[in-house]
Every structure is written in C-alpha cells, then in structure tokens.
Amino acid sequence: MAMPPTVSWQGDAHTGVLVIIEQTLLPAELELLELTDLEGVIDAIVRLAVRGAPAIGVAGAYGCVIALRSGLGAEGLERLANARPTAVNLRWAVERVKAAAEGNAVKALAEARRIHASDEDTCRRIGQHGAALIRDGMGLLTHCNAGALATAGMGTALAPMYVAHANGVQFHVFADETRPLMQGARLTSFELSEQGIDVTVISDGMAASVMRAGKVQLVITGADRIAANGDAANKIGTYGVAVAAKHHGIPFYVAAPRSTFDAALATGGGIPIEERAESELRRLGATQLVPDRAKVFNPAFDITPAELIAGLITEDGVFSPAQIRAWLAGK
Ligand code: MRU
C-alpha cells in the first residue's frame, strides 16, 4: 500500500489546509484529517492524531500559518507551542516560523515548508549513518514509533532499518507494544510490515527476556528531547529497555535530529515530562481495567541517562554522548 504523507500542506497560505494521517485509527483505518483552524491543530497534537517529535514539529510549523492567517498572534502561537511539552521540536519549530514570518502567513508557510523539507533530508541522513550498525542476522529491538509516522520523512530510529533493508541486509525487528497507547503494536509493526521488514510485536514486559534469550543484538529508539549531557527523553518504558540492554551487553542507540537536542538544559532532570489523562490507563476502550478507588500515574515519557547510551545517531553521523556534550558546549 502506498502510504500518504504523515503531514502535508495543500494549497496556499490563505486558503490551504494542513493534512495529517489520523493516527489514532491505525492500523484498522487509514484516514486523512484536514485541519483549517488552530483549535483543530492543537487538538490533533494533544490527542496524538499526529505524534512523534519531528512530525509534531512540522505540524506545528504549518499550524503557525493557520494561526497567523486567523489573526491569532503571539498568544495563539504560545498555545500551539505548549500543546505537548516534552518534544522540544514543537517549540523549536514554532519559534523558528514565528521569527521568520514577522506576522505574515505567506512568509510563515515558506519557513514551514523549509522545516518540512529539511526533516525529510535529515531522516534520510540518519538512516544512512545508522544503517552501518545493522548487520546480517541481527535481531533489533525498538520502543514506541520513531518511523515515517513520527516524522515528515522515513523516521529516526526506523530510518536505519529502512536503509539496511533497501541494501539487502537480513535482520529481524522486535517492536515493544508500548503501553498504554500502543504505538509499537499499532504503528511500528504497521509501517515496517508494509515495507516488507520482518517484525514481531512483543509486550513491553517481554523485552528483557527476549534479550536474555540472545535474540537482540542492537536497540535503537527515538527521542523527544536530549539534554546537554546526553540524557534522552523518550516514550515511557525506554529507560527500562536501556537498563535491560546494559545488563545484557547490548548496545543501546538513540536516533534523533539535531533539532531534538536542547543545549539549554544541563541534564535530563530539566526536561518537562508530559503527564497524560488517567483514562488512558484506567480504561481500554469501553472496558474498565483499573477500579475507581485505585490511583493511576500516567507520565508519557521517561529519561534514559547518557551512561546507558552507546551512541546517538544524528544527521551528521553517529556520536558518543561525550562527543555530543562537547558539541553542545560549543553552541
Ligand atoms: O507520544 P508519542 O507517540 O508522540 O511519542 C513518540 C516517541 O516517544 C518517539 O520515540 C519520539 O517522539 C521520537 S519520533 C521520531
């Protein structure tokens, strides 16, 4: 099946629409959603109809066009930038469009298109650098979805897999289902299998035992924000995967564009962690899973400390956390 773009803009700055894949319906239905007002864009980002750090950055950039042409100035842009707090790409993109646009929707669209094109190119380059890590016969493990559905290109963590697959390398991918919103089960397995990549979904609790069984030689995840010391925020559960990988001597890599690095934060402790509605854990569709009297805690992300990270796969190459620290110190 030919996949439509995860995020696109159709038309000019005055009457155009932001079109996204409605990801909450995947994999059962592949539907597109047209967004024409700022509230709709913010709602789509909050509901995870569009999600993944780079994709919400690109959607946020186009959202600025809608905000400016609707006469919603600084206040509208601020609400858009705050729609999801952990992924730094959203605020980064909104600030970039705001500065370039000077209040003008036509200039805003030109800048949003630049951000979009550069994300596509960035993903391709991450894929090329990361593919060198993948060898014949390997088992890979990933958490959440950091693929084409999370970016405007071929993804971050999944991009090396797409490039290696295109180069004829034979490997197998384990996709953690990723509780509670199931991005691994619903999205990663969908896009990898659509491209003919051998993928097995496992429950989050199985990752350590699959590693112990010797089935995983490499872990690659994405990131929503990386602090100056190399600590990385990613989907809740990533930290546990990194701890298990360390225990089993399996290299744990994080793939992310430079727009995900936040030089202003010294350590991961400063990264804001989004806490989402308890209903996401308490219920599964119409079925109640947790009794009303029990509490639930639903942070959407966790922090993997730099010492658990073997390397960071960026558009400019694969670097150790120490090399990234030196680069960010010079910024
Ligand atoms: O809550 P989500 O689905 O937006 O979380 C996404 C992730 O955690 C991804 O791994 C991260 O954004 C990197 S996407 C290339």
Short mmCIF file of C-alpha atoms and ligand atoms in Angstrom, two decimals:
data_model
loop_
_atom_site.label_atom_id
_atom_site.label_comp_id
_atom_site.label_asym_id
_atom_site.label_seq_id
_atom_site.Cartn_x
_atom_site.Cartn_y
_atom_site.Cartn_z
CA MET A 1 0.00 0.00 0.00
CA ALA A 2 1.37 3.46 -0.89
CA MET A 3 1.31 5.48 2.31
CA PRO A 4 0.14 9.10 2.14
CA PRO A 5 2.46 11.63 3.82
CA THR A 6 2.18 11.74 7.60
CA VAL A 7 1.94 15.56 7.46
CA SER A 8 1.44 17.80 4.41
CA TRP A 9 0.16 21.24 3.43
CA GLN A 10 -2.16 21.57 0.47
CA GLY A 11 -2.76 24.95 -1.14
CA ASP A 12 -1.51 28.45 -0.49
CA ALA A 13 -1.06 30.31 2.79
CA HIS A 14 -4.51 31.96 2.65
CA THR A 15 -6.83 29.03 1.89
CA GLY A 16 -4.59 25.94 2.22
CA VAL A 17 -5.16 23.07 4.66
CA LEU A 18 -2.93 21.02 6.92
CA VAL A 19 -3.47 17.33 6.14
CA ILE A 20 -2.40 14.60 8.56
CA ILE A 21 -2.84 10.86 8.84
CA GLU A 22 -5.34 10.35 11.71
CA GLN A 23 -3.03 8.01 13.65
CA THR A 24 -5.49 7.14 16.41
CA LEU A 25 -7.38 4.98 13.88
CA LEU A 26 -4.35 2.98 12.67
CA PRO A 27 -3.92 0.19 11.79
CA ALA A 28 -7.65 -0.55 11.31
CA GLU A 29 -8.33 2.53 9.17
CA LEU A 30 -6.03 4.77 7.16
CA GLU A 31 -7.82 8.12 7.11
CA LEU A 32 -6.66 11.64 6.42
CA LEU A 33 -7.74 14.61 8.53
CA GLU A 34 -7.88 18.15 7.12
CA LEU A 35 -7.19 20.89 9.64
CA THR A 36 -8.14 24.50 8.97
CA ASP A 37 -8.29 26.14 12.40
CA LEU A 38 -5.81 26.46 15.26
CA GLU A 39 -8.00 24.64 17.80
CA GLY A 40 -8.17 21.66 15.44
CA VAL A 41 -4.37 21.60 15.07
CA ILE A 42 -3.82 21.79 18.84
CA ASP A 43 -6.44 19.11 19.44
CA ALA A 44 -4.83 16.79 16.85
CA ILE A 45 -1.44 17.20 18.55
CA VAL A 46 -2.86 16.66 22.07
CA ARG A 47 -4.89 13.57 21.00
CA LEU A 48 -1.84 12.09 19.21
CA ALA A 49 -3.66 12.11 15.86
CA VAL A 50 -0.27 13.46 14.77
CA ARG A 51 2.60 12.44 17.04
CA GLY A 52 6.32 11.79 17.21
CA ALA A 53 8.68 14.68 17.93
CA PRO A 54 9.67 15.70 14.36
CA ALA A 55 6.12 15.23 12.99
CA ILE A 56 4.59 17.47 15.65
CA GLY A 57 7.33 20.00 14.87
CA VAL A 58 6.32 20.05 11.19
CA ALA A 59 2.58 20.07 12.04
CA GLY A 60 3.24 22.91 14.50
CA ALA A 61 5.10 24.87 11.80
CA TYR A 62 2.10 24.61 9.46
CA GLY A 63 -0.17 25.36 12.42
CA CYS A 64 1.58 28.74 12.67
CA VAL A 65 0.35 29.58 9.16
CA ILE A 66 -3.22 28.86 10.28
CA ALA A 67 -2.77 30.87 13.49
CA LEU A 68 -1.34 33.91 11.70
CA ARG A 69 -3.90 33.99 8.91
CA SER A 70 -6.66 33.73 11.54
CA GLY A 71 -5.33 36.81 13.31
CA LEU A 72 -4.18 34.78 16.32
CA GLY A 73 -0.79 36.25 17.14
CA ALA A 74 1.65 35.58 19.97
CA GLU A 75 -0.98 34.07 22.28
CA GLY A 76 -2.11 31.55 19.65
CA LEU A 77 1.47 30.58 18.83
CA GLU A 78 2.26 30.12 22.52
CA ARG A 79 -0.72 27.78 23.00
CA LEU A 80 0.41 25.82 19.94
CA ALA A 81 4.00 25.54 21.23
CA ASN A 82 2.68 24.24 24.58
CA ALA A 83 0.34 21.60 23.12
CA ARG A 84 2.84 18.88 24.09
CA PRO A 85 5.65 19.86 26.45
CA THR A 86 8.28 17.12 26.18
CA ALA A 87 9.24 17.10 22.48
CA VAL A 88 11.42 20.17 22.01
CA ASN A 89 10.85 20.04 18.24
CA LEU A 90 7.38 21.60 18.59
CA ARG A 91 8.54 24.75 20.37
CA TRP A 92 11.67 24.87 18.20
CA ALA A 93 9.56 24.84 15.01
CA VAL A 94 7.00 27.38 16.27
CA GLU A 95 9.78 29.78 17.39
CA ARG A 96 11.54 29.38 14.06
CA VAL A 97 8.39 30.11 12.00
CA LYS A 98 7.42 32.99 14.30
CA ALA A 99 10.81 34.66 13.83
CA ALA A 100 10.82 34.21 10.03
CA ALA A 101 7.17 35.16 9.48
CA GLU A 102 7.07 38.60 11.16
CA GLY A 103 3.30 38.11 11.46
CA ASN A 104 2.87 37.24 7.77
CA ALA A 105 1.20 33.91 6.84
CA VAL A 106 2.89 33.72 3.41
CA LYS A 107 6.35 34.01 4.99
CA ALA A 108 5.25 31.52 7.66
CA LEU A 109 4.32 28.95 5.00
CA ALA A 110 7.69 29.36 3.26
CA GLU A 111 9.51 28.70 6.55
CA ALA A 112 7.23 25.75 7.43
CA ARG A 113 7.98 24.22 4.02
CA ARG A 114 11.72 24.62 4.69
CA ILE A 115 11.36 22.84 8.07
CA HIS A 116 9.36 20.08 6.36
CA ALA A 117 11.92 19.56 3.56
CA SER A 118 14.81 19.60 5.96
CA ASP A 119 13.14 16.94 8.16
CA GLU A 120 12.84 14.64 5.14
CA ASP A 121 16.51 15.10 4.33
CA THR A 122 17.54 14.72 7.98
CA CYS A 123 15.73 11.38 8.27
CA ARG A 124 17.44 10.09 5.11
CA ARG A 125 20.85 11.03 6.51
CA ILE A 126 20.09 9.47 9.93
CA GLY A 127 19.13 6.33 8.02
CA GLN A 128 22.36 6.24 6.07
CA HIS A 129 24.57 6.76 9.14
CA GLY A 130 22.63 4.31 11.33
CA ALA A 131 22.41 1.57 8.68
CA ALA A 132 26.13 0.85 9.17
CA LEU A 133 25.25 -0.56 12.63
CA ILE A 134 22.88 -3.20 11.22
CA ARG A 135 24.40 -6.46 10.01
CA ASP A 136 23.07 -9.69 8.52
CA GLY A 137 21.38 -11.97 11.03
CA MET A 138 20.89 -9.32 13.72
CA GLY A 139 17.86 -9.02 15.96
CA LEU A 140 16.89 -5.40 16.66
CA LEU A 141 14.54 -4.02 19.27
CA THR A 142 12.73 -0.68 19.25
CA HIS A 143 10.24 1.01 21.55
CA CYS A 144 7.27 3.23 20.58
CA ASN A 145 7.22 4.52 16.99
CA ALA A 146 10.03 6.62 15.61
CA GLY A 147 9.37 5.87 11.97
CA ALA A 148 7.74 7.52 8.97
CA LEU A 149 4.60 8.07 11.05
CA ALA A 150 6.60 10.10 13.58
CA THR A 151 8.39 12.38 11.10
CA ALA A 152 7.99 14.02 7.71
CA GLY A 153 10.48 11.53 6.25
CA MET A 154 11.45 7.89 6.76
CA GLY A 155 11.78 8.25 10.53
CA THR A 156 14.63 8.39 13.00
CA ALA A 157 15.02 5.04 14.83
CA LEU A 158 13.40 3.17 11.94
CA ALA A 159 15.31 5.01 9.18
CA PRO A 160 18.49 2.88 9.58
CA MET A 161 16.26 -0.21 9.28
CA TYR A 162 14.71 1.07 6.03
CA VAL A 163 18.14 1.85 4.56
CA ALA A 164 19.64 -1.50 5.66
CA HIS A 165 16.60 -3.35 4.24
CA ALA A 166 16.97 -1.50 0.92
CA ASN A 167 20.64 -2.54 0.91
CA GLY A 168 19.62 -6.20 1.19
CA VAL A 169 20.69 -6.73 4.83
CA GLN A 170 18.65 -9.51 6.51
CA PHE A 171 17.56 -8.69 10.07
CA HIS A 172 14.61 -9.06 12.39
CA VAL A 173 12.86 -6.38 14.48
CA PHE A 174 11.12 -6.77 17.84
CA ALA A 175 8.65 -3.93 18.42
CA ASP A 176 7.58 -3.34 22.04
CA GLU A 177 3.81 -2.82 22.04
CA THR A 178 4.33 0.41 24.07
CA ARG A 179 1.64 0.73 26.71
CA PRO A 180 -0.69 2.50 27.11
CA LEU A 181 -1.28 3.93 23.62
CA MET A 182 0.31 1.06 21.72
CA GLN A 183 2.42 2.99 19.23
CA GLY A 184 4.68 -0.05 18.77
CA ALA A 185 1.86 -2.53 18.25
CA ARG A 186 -0.30 -0.24 16.11
CA LEU A 187 2.20 1.91 14.21
CA THR A 188 5.72 0.43 14.16
CA SER A 189 4.52 -3.04 13.19
CA PHE A 190 2.21 -1.45 10.60
CA GLU A 191 4.81 0.61 8.81
CA LEU A 192 7.64 -1.96 9.00
CA SER A 193 5.47 -4.82 7.74
CA GLU A 194 4.06 -2.60 4.95
CA GLN A 195 7.66 -2.20 3.77
CA GLY A 196 8.38 -5.93 3.94
CA ILE A 197 10.54 -5.78 7.09
CA ASP A 198 10.31 -8.85 9.35
CA VAL A 199 8.75 -7.58 12.62
CA THR A 200 7.42 -9.28 15.77
CA VAL A 201 5.39 -7.37 18.36
CA ILE A 202 6.16 -8.24 21.98
CA SER A 203 4.57 -6.94 25.18
CA ASP A 204 6.70 -4.32 26.97
CA GLY A 205 7.35 -6.74 29.82
CA MET A 206 8.95 -9.26 27.43
CA ALA A 207 11.83 -7.09 26.22
CA ALA A 208 14.32 -8.19 28.91
CA SER A 209 13.63 -11.89 28.46
CA VAL A 210 13.91 -11.64 24.66
CA MET A 211 17.33 -10.05 25.25
CA ARG A 212 18.31 -12.78 27.73
CA ALA A 213 17.36 -15.38 25.12
CA GLY A 214 20.04 -13.89 22.85
CA LYS A 215 17.60 -12.65 20.24
CA VAL A 216 18.59 -8.97 20.32
CA GLN A 217 21.96 -7.58 19.25
CA LEU A 218 21.05 -3.89 18.85
CA VAL A 219 18.46 -1.49 20.30
CA ILE A 220 17.52 1.74 18.52
CA THR A 221 14.91 4.17 19.85
CA GLY A 222 13.99 7.76 19.06
CA ALA A 223 13.99 10.72 21.45
CA ASP A 224 11.77 13.68 22.23
CA ARG A 225 14.45 15.83 23.79
CA ILE A 226 18.15 15.33 24.56
CA ALA A 227 19.83 17.42 27.26
CA ALA A 228 23.34 18.86 27.00
CA ASN A 229 24.85 15.89 28.91
CA GLY A 230 23.29 13.35 26.52
CA ASP A 231 20.39 12.25 28.78
CA ALA A 232 17.46 11.46 26.47
CA ALA A 233 13.69 11.67 27.00
CA ASN A 234 11.62 9.17 25.05
CA LYS A 235 8.37 7.23 25.38
CA ILE A 236 7.72 5.79 28.84
CA GLY A 237 9.39 2.39 29.09
CA THR A 238 12.50 3.36 27.12
CA TYR A 239 14.56 3.67 30.32
CA GLY A 240 13.71 0.10 31.31
CA VAL A 241 14.74 -1.11 27.85
CA ALA A 242 18.09 0.71 28.21
CA VAL A 243 18.72 -0.80 31.67
CA ALA A 244 17.97 -4.29 30.34
CA ALA A 245 20.19 -3.72 27.28
CA LYS A 246 23.08 -2.62 29.52
CA HIS A 247 22.63 -5.71 31.71
CA HIS A 248 22.80 -7.98 28.66
CA GLY A 249 25.69 -6.13 26.99
CA ILE A 250 23.55 -4.99 24.05
CA PRO A 251 24.36 -1.57 22.54
CA PHE A 252 21.53 0.93 23.02
CA TYR A 253 21.43 3.73 20.42
CA VAL A 254 19.21 6.81 20.23
CA ALA A 255 18.43 8.22 16.76
CA ALA A 256 17.42 11.88 16.64
CA PRO A 257 17.87 15.02 14.56
CA ARG A 258 19.85 17.93 15.96
CA SER A 259 16.54 19.80 16.41
CA THR A 260 15.84 17.35 19.27
CA PHE A 261 18.93 18.48 21.24
CA ASP A 262 18.28 21.12 23.88
CA ALA A 263 21.56 22.79 24.80
CA ALA A 264 19.74 24.96 27.35
CA LEU A 265 19.14 22.00 29.68
CA ALA A 266 22.18 20.69 31.52
CA THR A 267 20.71 17.27 32.33
CA GLY A 268 17.64 15.19 31.64
CA GLY A 269 16.28 16.21 35.05
CA GLY A 270 15.26 19.55 33.49
CA ILE A 271 13.17 18.00 30.72
CA PRO A 272 9.42 18.55 31.29
CA ILE A 273 7.60 15.23 31.32
CA GLU A 274 4.07 15.27 29.95
CA GLU A 275 1.55 13.63 32.24
CA ARG A 276 -1.48 12.38 30.35
CA ALA A 277 -5.08 11.63 31.28
CA GLU A 278 -5.52 8.73 33.69
CA SER A 279 -8.29 7.34 31.46
CA GLU A 280 -5.54 6.10 29.09
CA LEU A 281 -4.51 3.58 31.76
CA ARG A 282 -7.80 3.15 33.58
CA ARG A 283 -9.80 2.02 30.56
CA LEU A 284 -9.25 0.03 27.39
CA GLY A 285 -11.91 1.35 25.02
CA ALA A 286 -15.19 0.84 26.83
CA THR A 287 -13.70 -1.68 29.29
CA GLN A 288 -12.62 -0.57 32.77
CA LEU A 289 -9.22 -2.05 33.69
CA VAL A 290 -8.46 -0.27 36.99
CA PRO A 291 -11.01 0.07 39.81
CA ASP A 292 -12.13 3.63 40.57
CA ARG A 293 -10.67 3.53 44.10
CA ALA A 294 -7.12 2.76 42.84
CA LYS A 295 -4.88 5.63 41.72
CA VAL A 296 -3.11 5.67 38.36
CA PHE A 297 0.01 7.55 37.27
CA ASN A 298 0.49 8.16 33.56
CA PRO A 299 3.70 10.01 32.57
CA ALA A 300 4.13 9.77 28.79
CA PHE A 301 7.94 9.85 28.77
CA ASP A 302 10.98 8.85 30.82
CA ILE A 303 14.64 9.81 30.82
CA THR A 304 17.43 7.46 29.80
CA PRO A 305 20.70 8.61 31.38
CA ALA A 306 23.60 9.17 28.99
CA GLU A 307 25.68 6.42 30.61
CA LEU A 308 23.26 3.83 29.23
CA ILE A 309 23.52 5.20 25.67
CA ALA A 310 26.18 3.69 23.37
CA GLY A 311 25.71 6.34 20.71
CA LEU A 312 23.47 8.99 19.21
CA ILE A 313 22.62 8.60 15.53
CA THR A 314 22.19 12.08 14.03
CA GLU A 315 22.03 13.51 10.51
CA ASP A 316 25.75 14.30 10.81
CA GLY A 317 26.96 10.90 11.97
CA VAL A 318 26.99 8.59 14.98
CA PHE A 319 28.41 10.19 18.12
CA SER A 320 29.06 9.13 21.70
CA PRO A 321 27.26 11.14 24.41
CA ALA A 322 30.69 12.64 25.28
CA GLN A 323 31.11 13.96 21.72
CA ILE A 324 27.59 15.41 21.81
CA ARG A 325 28.40 17.10 25.14
CA ALA A 326 31.46 18.73 23.57
CA TRP A 327 29.42 19.89 20.53
CA LEU A 328 26.62 21.36 22.69
CA ALA A 329 29.13 23.07 24.99
CA GLY A 330 30.43 24.97 21.96
CA LYS A 331 26.95 26.16 20.83
O1 MRU B 1 3.70 10.15 22.49
P1 MRU B 1 4.33 9.99 21.15
O2 MRU B 1 3.71 8.90 20.33
O3 MRU B 1 4.43 11.30 20.40
O4 MRU B 1 5.82 9.53 21.49
C1 MRU B 1 6.74 9.40 20.44
C2 MRU B 1 8.07 8.94 20.87
O5 MRU B 1 8.35 8.72 22.02
C3 MRU B 1 9.10 8.83 19.79
O6 MRU B 1 10.03 7.83 20.07
C4 MRU B 1 9.86 10.18 19.67
O7 MRU B 1 8.95 11.23 19.56
C5 MRU B 1 10.76 10.18 18.52
S1 MRU B 1 9.88 10.24 16.99
C6 MRU B 1 10.96 10.22 15.71
#
